[in-house]
XYZ file of C-alpha atoms in Angstrom:
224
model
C 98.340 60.865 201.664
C 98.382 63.389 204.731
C 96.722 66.244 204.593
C 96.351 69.184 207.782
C 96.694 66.199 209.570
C 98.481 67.585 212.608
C 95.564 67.806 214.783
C 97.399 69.867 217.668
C 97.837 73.096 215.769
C 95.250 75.383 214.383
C 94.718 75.497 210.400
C 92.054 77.079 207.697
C 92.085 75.672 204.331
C 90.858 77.882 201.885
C 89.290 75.375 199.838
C 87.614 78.026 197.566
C 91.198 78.689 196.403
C 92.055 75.139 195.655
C 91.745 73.016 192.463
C 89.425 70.023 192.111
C 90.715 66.711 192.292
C 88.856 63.862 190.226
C 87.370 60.956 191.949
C 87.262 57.705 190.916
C 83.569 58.388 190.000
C 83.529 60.079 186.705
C 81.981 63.870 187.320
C 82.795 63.319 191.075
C 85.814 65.951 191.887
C 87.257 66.600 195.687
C 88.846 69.479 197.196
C 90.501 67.794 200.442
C 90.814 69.691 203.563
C 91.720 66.648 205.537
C 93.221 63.573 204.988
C 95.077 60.449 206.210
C 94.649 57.302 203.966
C 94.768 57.057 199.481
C 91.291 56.746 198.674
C 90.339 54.826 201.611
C 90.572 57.719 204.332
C 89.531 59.740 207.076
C 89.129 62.951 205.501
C 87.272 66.426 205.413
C 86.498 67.747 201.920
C 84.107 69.750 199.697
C 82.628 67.402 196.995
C 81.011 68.147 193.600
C 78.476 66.019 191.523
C 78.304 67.279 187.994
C 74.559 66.691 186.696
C 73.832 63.533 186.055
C 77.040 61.688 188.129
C 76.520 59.278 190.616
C 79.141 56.660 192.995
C 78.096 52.837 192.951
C 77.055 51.594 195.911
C 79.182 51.923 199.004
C 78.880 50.908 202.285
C 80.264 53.739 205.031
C 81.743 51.298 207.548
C 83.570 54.466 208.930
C 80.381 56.511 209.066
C 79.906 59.602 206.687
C 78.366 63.063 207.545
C 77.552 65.818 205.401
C 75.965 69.248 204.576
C 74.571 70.108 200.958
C 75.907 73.218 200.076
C 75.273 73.847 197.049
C 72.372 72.226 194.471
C 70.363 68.861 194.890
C 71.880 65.957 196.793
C 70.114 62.171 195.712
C 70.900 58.630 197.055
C 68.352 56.055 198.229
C 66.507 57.640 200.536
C 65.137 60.382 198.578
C 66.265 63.755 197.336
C 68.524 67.043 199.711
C 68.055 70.061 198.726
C 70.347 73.194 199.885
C 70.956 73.351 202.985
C 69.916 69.708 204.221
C 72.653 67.746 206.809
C 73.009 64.186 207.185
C 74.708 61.628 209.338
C 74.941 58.022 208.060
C 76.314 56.316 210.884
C 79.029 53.079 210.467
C 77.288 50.017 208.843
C 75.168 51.998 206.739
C 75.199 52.449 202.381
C 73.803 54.325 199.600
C 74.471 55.024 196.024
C 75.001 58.522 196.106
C 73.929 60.828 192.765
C 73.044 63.870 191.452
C 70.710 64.080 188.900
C 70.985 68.190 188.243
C 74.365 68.784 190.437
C 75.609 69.813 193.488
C 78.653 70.349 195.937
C 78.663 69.040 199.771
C 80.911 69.233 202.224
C 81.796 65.747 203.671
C 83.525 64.126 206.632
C 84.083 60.169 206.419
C 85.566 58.002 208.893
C 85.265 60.124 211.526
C 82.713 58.747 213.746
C 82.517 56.738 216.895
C 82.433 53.114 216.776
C 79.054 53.195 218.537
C 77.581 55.630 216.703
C 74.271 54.038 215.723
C 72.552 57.915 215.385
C 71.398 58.537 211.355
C 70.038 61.700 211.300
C 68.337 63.539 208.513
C 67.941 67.606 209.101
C 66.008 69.506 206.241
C 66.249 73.014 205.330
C 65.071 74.900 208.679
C 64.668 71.921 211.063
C 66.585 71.254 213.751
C 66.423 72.482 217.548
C 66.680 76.432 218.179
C 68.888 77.683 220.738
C 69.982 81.128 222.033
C 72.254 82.942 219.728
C 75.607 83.687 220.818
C 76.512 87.762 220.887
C 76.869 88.639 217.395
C 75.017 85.904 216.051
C 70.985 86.098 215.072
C 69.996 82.777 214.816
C 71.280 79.350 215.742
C 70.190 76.057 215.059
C 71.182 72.143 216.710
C 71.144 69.736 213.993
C 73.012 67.414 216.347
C 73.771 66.593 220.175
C 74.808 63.413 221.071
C 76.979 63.992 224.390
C 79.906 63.152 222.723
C 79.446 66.421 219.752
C 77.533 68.824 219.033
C 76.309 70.435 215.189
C 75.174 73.811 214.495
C 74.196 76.155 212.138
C 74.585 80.243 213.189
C 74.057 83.113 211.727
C 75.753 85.557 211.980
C 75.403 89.700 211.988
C 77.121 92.061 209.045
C 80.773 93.688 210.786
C 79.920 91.860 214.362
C 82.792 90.613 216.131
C 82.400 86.612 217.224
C 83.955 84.371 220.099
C 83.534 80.809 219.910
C 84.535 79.167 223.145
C 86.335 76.063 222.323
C 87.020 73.766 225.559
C 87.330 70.222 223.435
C 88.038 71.051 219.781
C 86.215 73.179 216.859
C 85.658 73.063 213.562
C 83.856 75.494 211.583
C 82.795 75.798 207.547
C 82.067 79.029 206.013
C 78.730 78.082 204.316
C 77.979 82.319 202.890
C 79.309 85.503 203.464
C 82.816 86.501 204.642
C 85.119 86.231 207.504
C 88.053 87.021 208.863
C 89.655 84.823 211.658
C 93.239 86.093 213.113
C 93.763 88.927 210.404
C 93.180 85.913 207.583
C 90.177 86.172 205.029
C 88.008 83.347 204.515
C 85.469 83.118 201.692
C 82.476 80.507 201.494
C 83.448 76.411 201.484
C 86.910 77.722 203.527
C 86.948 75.033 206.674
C 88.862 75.424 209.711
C 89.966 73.190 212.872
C 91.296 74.507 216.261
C 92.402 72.160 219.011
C 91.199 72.261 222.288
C 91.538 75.519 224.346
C 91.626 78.080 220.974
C 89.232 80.085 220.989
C 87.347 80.983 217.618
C 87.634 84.886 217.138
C 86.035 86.203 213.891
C 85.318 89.489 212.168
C 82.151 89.021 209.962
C 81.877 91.039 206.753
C 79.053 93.401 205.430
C 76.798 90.781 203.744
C 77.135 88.288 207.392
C 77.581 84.988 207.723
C 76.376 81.421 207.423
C 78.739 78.812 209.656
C 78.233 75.482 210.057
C 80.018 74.219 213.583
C 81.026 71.136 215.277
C 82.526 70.859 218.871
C 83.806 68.056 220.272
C 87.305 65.801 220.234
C 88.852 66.613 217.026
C 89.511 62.745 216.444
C 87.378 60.910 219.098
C 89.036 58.873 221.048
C 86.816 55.438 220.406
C 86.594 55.971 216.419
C 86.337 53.706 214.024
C 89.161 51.555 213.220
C 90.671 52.400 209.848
């Protein structure tokens, strides 16, 4: 299975448009945004738990990072509310649940082969840094180097630039947008390659985005 796996040319999935898929895990349904591999595969997606579902325990030997978007996240470790981000680096496992529901946005298989950084980021931590024009607030949740993580938010009807040097992606966590004349609507994801630029047109009610620079695919990831 290939999905928006042409990693040279700009895309946005609307993925609030598109149907869920059923996972192997009963109550467990996917809508992909990326993908190479069947159900062993690098891949970008929004995930939902019905209450009470839950995976078996897995080992991530491809790493796995996510954001909670929606709803109570639960594995080992302990409970994610709204809003929490995780990184579960290659080697690591967990038996993934959700007692009441919830929907996350996940990227597996997609980290470095040295990648030994798990990092937990509840609701409101993570490192401030200066806003960007037309932003109000902007968190790190990660900076290794090699990527960087953030959460922004952004102004009602401001006009954004993202500078994008080695590769963007970007998840519409509230609010509205509208990149290059198109309309994007919260859980819409989208990926520009190196040297495109990120130009957005918030709506009235603002904007929550979650962004990642760095390589699109780095260049020492795990082997598949």
């Amino acid at each position: 299975m290939r999905i928006n796996d042409d990693l040279s040319r700009p895309v946005i999935a609307h993925a609030s448009q598109e149907d869920w898929i059923p996972s192997p895990a009963p109550g467990v349904d996917r809508r992909m945004l990326f993908r190479i591999g069947e159900e062993k595969a690098r891949a970008t997606s929004i995930v939902r738990y019905a209450p009470g579902s839950a995976f078996a325990r897995h080992v991530h030997n491809g790493g796995e990072e996510f954001l909670v978007l929606e709803g109570v996240f639960q594995d080992d470790e302990g409970d994610y509310p709204t809003g929490t981000y995780v990184r579960n680096p290659p080697g690591t496992s967990h038996a993934p649940a959700s007692q009441g529901g919830c929907t996350i946005f996940v990227r597996l298989w997609q980290f470095r082969a040295d990648d030994r950084a798990q990092t937990v980021r509840l609701p409101g931590e993570g490192q401030p840094a200066e806003p960007r024009p037309g932003a109000s607030a902007a968190t790190v949740l990660f900076d290794d180097g090699h990527e960087t993580v953030l959460l922004e938010d952004w102004r009602a009807t401001a006009t954004v630039t993202v500078e994008n040097s080695g590769g963007l992606e970007f998840l519409l966590v509230s609010g509205g947008l509208t990149v290059d004349g198109e309309a994007m609507s919260p859980q819409d994801w989208g990926r520009l390659p190196a040297g495109v630029n990120l130009h957005a047109q918030v709506g009235a009610e603002g904007a929550r985005v979650w962004i990642k620079r760095g390589p699109l695919l780095h260049p020492d990831v795990c082997e598949f």
